C-alpha cells in the first residue's frame, strides 16, 4: 500500500462584496469568506510553506510575510485577522534605525486597534557591554540594550522563540533580563553570535553569573540553544543555581566549537532533572565520542541524545544501550541497512532520504533491503517530489513484507512520529519542535 502525504487544497473563491458577506442573505452562494477560521488557517499555512516544509515554516520567512500582506487585500476581515495573527508572526531586527522605526509605529497605533502577535523574534547585532564604536562602518547602527528592551516589551504575551545574537562579549543589563522574564509565553531561547563585516567575535567565555541569571529568569523555556562560549568553573547542583531553580529545560543544544567537553557535561548536569534531548554540534570526532562515554557514565543512557556523531564502528555499542526502546530510525543513506547492526530490532518506522534511496539502493543491495527489520510497519521516503516513486527493490520489499510505503515532502519527522520513544537520525541536525518530544526523549546520531 502506498500513501502520498502531500496535501492538495481545493476551494472555490467567488467574487462577492464585503456588504454582501455581512448581510448574509438567505440563498446566497457561500464563498471562501464563509469558511471556518480553522480552515482559513490551514489554507494560509499551505500558501506560505515551501514544497519540502509543508506546515512547518521557519520564521522569520520572506515568503510568509509577502503572502500574508497580499492576502490582507481580500477584505477588511482578512486584513484584521492576518494583521493580528500572521503579518508579524516572525520578525528579525539587526539595526537600530529600523528597530526604532518599528517601535515608534507600534506605539503610535490606537489602543482600540488590534495589536500584532509576534511568536518568533530574532534580534541580531546586539552590542550592550560598552559604548558602540562610531568609526567602524561594520559596527555602526547596532542594537543597544534600550532598543532590545523596547522590542521585547512590544510582545510580552506572544513570543515563543527568542533568538539573541551578540556582536561583542555576550552580556545583558538587568533591565533586559527583566524584560525577558516578563515574556510569559517564551518557550525557546537561542543565544548566538552575530557576525559582522569586521569579523569581531568574542573569544572569552560568557560570564556564568550573567548566563545563570538569564536562564533562571526565563522560567518558561523548554529549549535552550547555545551558540556562544559558556564556561562553568564549578560543579552545578542538578536543577538549581544556588537557591533558585532552573527552568524545566527538556532540549539543550550546544556547539563544541565554543564549549569544552567538561562544560557540556556541567550544563547537562545542571538541567538533568528535566533534560530529555541533548543535541551536540561538532566537527571534531574524538571529542564527541569521549563526550558520549562520559555522559553514559553520568547516567544519561536513556535520557535522549541528539546529533552525537559516532563512527560506524560505535553505532552497535550505542544500539546495545537503546535496543529495548528503539522503535524508529531515520537515515540519510541506505547503506546502513546492509549491515547487521539492527538485526531483529523492534523498529516499526524507517525513514530514508528519497534521493539517497535511488543513488545507493541499486548498486548496494542484491536481496531484500528490509530483511533485517522483521517488525517494520512503515517505510517513509523523506523530501519526495510530487511525482516520486520508490526504487523497485524497495517497492518489492514492502509488498513482500506487507510494509506500508509513505511519501512525504519534508524532513520534519515529528510530524509523523510523535508517538515514537526514540528516533535515530544519520543526517543533518534535527530541530525538535517544542511539544513533540516523546516521554523518554529522542536519540539522533549523526554519522
XYZ file of C-alpha atoms in Angstrom:
447
model
C 0.000 0.000 0.000
C 1.337 3.427 -0.889
C 0.266 6.719 0.657
C 1.363 10.117 -0.585
C 1.220 12.522 2.316
C 1.300 15.690 0.231
C -1.925 17.671 0.694
C -3.938 19.279 -2.055
C -6.230 22.112 -1.024
C -9.053 22.944 -3.427
C -11.510 25.730 -2.762
C -13.949 27.966 -4.638
C -13.460 31.724 -4.456
C -16.479 33.689 -5.654
C -16.278 37.441 -6.089
C -18.610 38.993 -3.556
C -18.614 42.378 -1.932
C -17.986 42.920 1.758
C -21.508 44.313 2.071
C -22.955 41.105 0.588
C -20.996 38.950 3.031
C -22.105 40.983 6.013
C -25.793 40.885 5.069
C -25.700 37.084 4.846
C -28.792 36.986 2.634
C -30.755 33.718 2.527
C -29.889 31.677 -0.521
C -26.535 33.413 -1.067
C -23.878 31.130 -2.513
C -21.182 30.523 0.133
C -17.701 31.840 -0.638
C -14.242 31.389 0.802
C -15.014 34.184 3.242
C -17.546 31.909 4.926
C -15.076 29.132 5.670
C -14.379 28.374 9.329
C -11.340 30.117 10.793
C -9.622 26.747 11.268
C -9.894 26.062 7.521
C -8.529 29.502 6.669
C -5.589 28.843 8.967
C -4.885 25.604 7.098
C -5.084 27.350 3.710
C -2.764 30.103 4.930
C -0.263 27.565 6.260
C -0.305 25.775 2.906
C 0.280 29.005 0.947
C 3.258 30.172 2.996
C 5.072 26.837 3.116
C 7.600 25.505 0.636
C 7.186 22.111 -1.064
C 9.680 20.469 1.302
C 8.451 22.104 4.505
C 4.706 21.604 4.486
C 3.058 23.124 7.555
C 6.451 23.637 9.189
C 7.568 27.145 8.234
C 10.744 28.556 9.720
C 10.466 32.167 10.874
C 11.279 34.894 10.010
C 10.188 33.979 6.492
C 10.035 36.323 3.481
C 7.521 34.149 1.608
C 5.186 34.089 4.593
C 5.371 37.862 5.080
C 4.793 38.656 1.385
C 1.905 36.194 1.020
C 0.233 37.436 4.189
C 0.492 41.064 3.071
C -1.187 40.229 -0.262
C -3.988 38.227 1.356
C -4.858 41.201 3.560
C -6.243 42.939 0.448
C -9.144 40.462 0.150
C -11.402 42.192 2.672
C -11.301 44.046 5.967
C -11.989 40.866 7.961
C -8.961 39.141 6.453
C -6.883 42.280 6.883
C -7.592 42.375 10.609
C -7.211 38.627 11.176
C -3.938 38.406 9.224
C -2.501 41.528 10.864
C -3.117 40.221 14.346
C -2.121 36.597 13.836
C 0.260 36.330 10.878
C 1.704 39.555 9.450
C 4.340 39.844 12.179
C 4.425 36.145 13.104
C 8.213 36.142 12.653
C 10.404 39.246 12.884
C 14.124 39.914 12.625
C 15.925 43.122 13.597
C 19.633 43.769 13.142
C 19.998 47.541 13.015
C 18.991 50.351 15.330
C 17.273 52.653 12.832
C 14.814 50.058 11.510
C 14.128 48.849 15.033
C 13.336 52.348 16.292
C 11.005 52.976 13.337
C 9.082 49.789 14.066
C 8.862 50.572 17.790
C 7.544 54.066 17.042
C 4.964 52.693 14.587
C 3.640 50.128 17.047
C 3.420 52.658 19.853
C 1.547 55.131 17.633
C -1.319 52.717 16.957
C -4.533 53.368 18.805
C -5.269 51.171 21.795
C -8.646 50.469 20.175
C -6.990 48.751 17.209
C -5.910 45.100 17.356
C -2.265 44.531 18.173
C 0.015 42.254 16.180
C 1.285 38.980 17.610
C 4.935 38.042 17.109
C 5.819 34.466 18.037
C 9.355 34.198 16.635
C 11.689 37.132 17.296
C 15.316 37.333 16.143
C 17.410 40.273 17.338
C 20.886 40.443 15.832
C 23.940 42.698 16.144
C 23.374 43.276 19.854
C 26.003 45.493 21.496
C 25.331 46.093 25.183
C 28.519 45.889 27.235
C 30.021 49.256 26.347
C 29.539 52.222 24.033
C 29.476 51.074 20.431
C 32.339 52.294 18.214
C 31.471 55.083 15.781
C 34.359 54.957 13.335
C 33.996 51.401 12.066
C 31.310 51.086 9.389
C 30.828 47.407 10.175
C 29.924 48.199 13.790
C 27.512 51.093 13.277
C 23.760 51.207 13.849
C 23.763 48.237 16.223
C 21.067 47.180 18.704
C 21.568 48.744 22.123
C 20.187 47.490 25.425
C 17.480 50.181 25.334
C 16.303 49.160 21.860
C 16.389 45.499 22.865
C 14.177 46.120 25.881
C 11.708 48.170 23.821
C 11.413 45.395 21.223
C 10.836 42.742 23.872
C 8.144 44.806 25.580
C 6.117 45.021 22.352
C 5.164 41.328 22.522
C 5.291 40.202 26.185
C 2.473 37.658 25.837
C 3.079 36.131 22.393
C 6.810 35.434 21.862
C 7.511 31.702 21.775
C 11.036 31.727 20.312
C 13.639 34.387 21.096
C 16.989 34.410 19.292
C 19.553 36.878 20.674
C 22.710 37.366 18.585
C 25.626 39.238 20.165
C 28.443 41.105 18.416
C 30.623 41.839 21.404
C 31.017 39.888 24.638
C 27.591 38.303 25.363
C 26.032 40.125 28.279
C 22.808 41.937 29.131
C 21.975 44.520 31.803
C 19.433 43.672 34.467
C 16.730 45.644 32.631
C 16.992 43.362 29.594
C 16.938 40.253 31.769
C 13.790 41.504 33.496
C 12.204 42.192 30.091
C 12.872 38.585 29.097
C 11.412 37.448 32.411
C 8.216 39.347 31.562
C 7.702 37.278 28.386
C 5.273 34.801 29.887
C 4.888 32.816 26.642
C 8.622 32.216 25.976
C 9.429 28.544 25.340
C 12.630 28.545 23.282
C 15.741 30.684 23.840
C 18.686 30.935 21.426
C 21.942 32.652 22.409
C 24.207 33.108 19.389
C 26.984 35.190 17.904
C 26.180 37.835 15.306
C 28.873 38.054 12.593
C 29.882 41.492 11.357
C 31.836 42.745 8.367
C 34.887 43.257 10.577
C 34.730 39.718 11.940
C 34.557 40.664 15.620
C 33.626 37.654 17.724
C 34.107 37.076 21.447
C 36.892 34.682 22.334
C 36.443 34.598 26.104
C 33.652 32.641 27.812
C 30.409 34.305 28.770
C 30.174 35.394 32.395
C 28.491 32.471 34.215
C 26.757 34.913 36.569
C 25.031 36.596 33.617
C 24.240 33.263 31.993
C 22.668 31.788 35.108
C 20.743 34.963 35.939
C 19.273 34.973 32.430
C 18.335 31.298 32.459
C 16.642 31.308 35.870
C 14.724 34.441 34.839
C 13.277 32.665 31.785
C 11.356 30.096 33.810
C 9.061 29.075 30.967
C 11.660 27.921 28.441
C 11.781 24.286 27.366
C 14.533 24.540 24.744
C 17.931 26.247 25.062
C 20.238 26.640 22.053
C 23.765 27.813 22.874
C 25.967 29.215 20.117
C 28.125 31.287 22.458
C 31.078 30.241 24.635
C 29.931 29.124 28.087
C 32.328 28.061 30.820
C 31.169 26.813 34.217
C 34.067 26.694 36.676
C 32.100 24.787 39.307
C 30.119 21.577 39.695
C 26.453 22.590 39.401
C 23.692 21.200 41.552
C 21.128 19.426 39.347
C 18.188 21.729 38.720
C 19.406 24.586 40.924
C 21.529 27.739 40.760
C 22.106 28.488 44.402
C 18.628 28.741 45.918
C 16.948 29.481 42.568
C 15.595 26.692 40.340
C 16.480 26.363 36.689
C 13.558 26.186 34.258
C 12.425 22.708 33.209
C 14.585 22.592 30.074
C 13.907 19.466 28.022
C 16.098 20.246 24.983
C 19.680 21.554 25.155
C 21.696 22.268 22.001
C 25.421 23.033 22.328
C 28.287 23.574 19.908
C 31.672 22.012 20.672
C 33.307 24.861 18.765
C 32.519 27.035 21.799
C 32.024 24.588 24.667
C 34.589 22.274 26.189
C 33.535 18.736 26.988
C 33.620 19.487 30.717
C 31.301 22.484 30.236
C 28.814 20.427 28.222
C 28.831 17.842 30.986
C 28.230 20.508 33.627
C 25.409 22.066 31.618
C 23.860 18.616 31.224
C 24.080 18.064 34.977
C 22.550 21.485 35.681
C 19.483 20.657 33.571
C 19.452 16.902 34.215
C 16.183 16.727 36.224
C 14.185 17.745 33.124
C 16.564 17.165 30.188
C 15.272 14.775 27.506
C 17.220 15.766 24.397
C 20.878 16.780 24.222
C 21.993 17.995 20.793
C 25.729 18.402 20.198
C 27.042 20.090 17.067
C 30.682 19.377 16.292
C 33.173 18.564 13.566
C 35.843 17.011 15.746
C 35.257 13.270 16.125
C 37.219 12.174 19.184
C 35.760 14.856 21.418
C 32.232 13.699 20.623
C 32.990 10.057 21.337
C 34.646 10.970 24.632
C 31.558 13.018 25.457
C 29.304 10.027 24.800
C 31.320 7.860 27.183
C 31.247 10.451 29.946
C 27.541 11.144 29.531
C 26.787 7.444 29.812
C 28.889 7.351 32.991
C 26.737 10.139 34.437
C 23.573 8.098 33.938
C 22.284 9.736 30.758
C 21.988 6.397 28.945
C 18.272 6.700 28.211
C 17.751 10.430 28.686
C 17.993 11.228 24.979
C 20.968 12.307 22.894
C 20.688 14.057 19.561
C 23.333 14.511 16.852
C 26.139 12.920 18.860
C 28.357 11.904 15.964
C 29.940 8.471 16.219
C 31.850 6.274 13.828
C 30.001 3.364 12.262
C 32.010 1.025 14.485
C 30.475 2.703 17.552
C 26.850 2.564 16.418
C 26.470 -1.041 17.524
C 27.578 -0.154 21.056
C 25.083 2.689 21.282
C 22.350 0.452 19.910
C 23.010 -2.141 22.623
C 22.211 0.538 25.191
C 18.971 1.504 23.481
C 17.663 -1.603 21.756
C 14.815 -2.124 24.219
C 13.368 1.280 23.358
C 14.351 1.835 19.734
C 11.228 1.948 17.572
C 12.107 4.493 14.899
C 15.079 5.045 12.630
C 15.728 7.952 10.270
C 18.729 7.848 7.952
C 20.019 9.917 5.053
C 21.714 6.987 3.334
C 20.536 3.425 2.894
C 23.962 1.788 3.240
C 23.375 1.238 6.963
C 20.708 -1.329 6.030
C 23.243 -3.714 4.532
C 24.938 -4.156 7.920
C 23.612 -6.434 10.634
C 23.700 -3.795 13.367
C 19.930 -3.580 13.694
C 19.116 -7.235 13.080
C 15.839 -8.107 14.832
C 15.494 -4.535 16.143
C 11.910 -3.535 17.077
C 11.985 -0.699 14.529
C 8.461 -0.058 13.229
C 9.040 3.070 11.128
C 12.030 3.609 8.851
C 12.505 6.993 7.160
C 15.134 7.483 4.462
C 16.041 10.243 2.053
C 14.115 9.779 -1.196
C 17.040 10.618 -3.474
C 19.501 8.539 -1.448
C 17.256 5.524 -1.946
C 17.905 5.759 -5.698
C 21.568 6.776 -5.516
C 22.582 3.962 -3.173
C 19.974 1.211 -3.392
C 20.595 -0.466 -6.778
C 24.392 -0.803 -6.591
C 24.330 -1.951 -2.967
C 21.539 -4.467 -2.447
C 21.160 -7.834 -4.141
C 18.359 -9.062 -1.900
C 15.631 -7.612 0.278
C 16.975 -4.335 1.815
C 14.490 -4.663 4.690
C 15.224 -8.277 5.546
C 16.833 -7.395 8.896
C 13.781 -5.444 10.120
C 11.040 -8.028 10.756
C 8.830 -5.662 12.771
C 8.863 -2.835 10.233
C 5.401 -1.400 9.523
C 6.080 1.795 7.556
C 8.798 2.864 5.134
C 8.872 6.655 4.746
C 10.645 8.434 1.881
C 11.516 11.960 3.010
C 11.686 15.041 0.773
C 9.979 13.195 -2.080
C 8.882 15.225 -5.153
C 5.243 15.070 -6.221
C 5.998 12.555 -8.997
C 8.333 10.408 -6.906
C 8.141 6.621 -6.843
C 10.438 4.465 -4.728
C 13.077 2.210 -6.326
C 11.652 -1.158 -7.439
C 13.722 -3.041 -4.860
C 12.099 -1.120 -2.016
C 8.622 -1.469 -3.524
C 9.087 -5.219 -3.900
C 10.427 -5.485 -0.343
C 7.442 -3.565 1.037
C 4.995 -5.785 -0.821
C 6.729 -8.951 0.328
C 6.775 -7.889 3.990
C 3.383 -6.107 3.973
C 5.069 -2.799 4.815
C 3.261 0.467 4.144
C 5.162 2.795 1.789
C 4.698 6.522 2.504
C 5.995 9.584 0.638
C 6.377 12.944 2.364
C 7.730 16.221 1.018
C 9.756 17.272 4.067
C 12.255 16.102 6.694
C 10.128 17.003 9.723
C 9.991 13.651 11.432
C 7.961 14.780 14.491
C 5.014 15.433 12.183
C 4.706 11.686 11.546
C 6.483 10.162 14.557
C 5.175 11.986 17.616
C 4.338 8.686 19.258
C 7.835 7.222 18.977
C 10.026 6.812 22.029
C 13.389 7.138 20.300
C 14.486 8.459 16.926
C 17.873 7.812 15.362
C 18.932 10.069 12.519
C 22.110 9.851 10.471
C 21.723 13.071 8.507
C 21.640 16.803 9.193
C 20.987 18.254 12.689
C 17.453 17.606 13.810
C 15.455 20.524 15.328
C 12.932 19.238 17.809
C 9.824 21.445 17.954
C 8.528 22.122 21.426
C 5.686 19.849 22.412
C 6.660 16.858 20.270
C 9.415 15.351 22.417
C 8.351 11.832 23.430
C 8.259 10.949 27.141
C 11.624 9.151 27.129
C 13.353 11.541 24.765
C 14.879 11.276 21.321
C 18.219 9.920 20.239
C 19.625 11.114 16.935
C 23.116 10.034 15.948
C 24.851 11.778 13.100
C 27.310 9.570 11.270
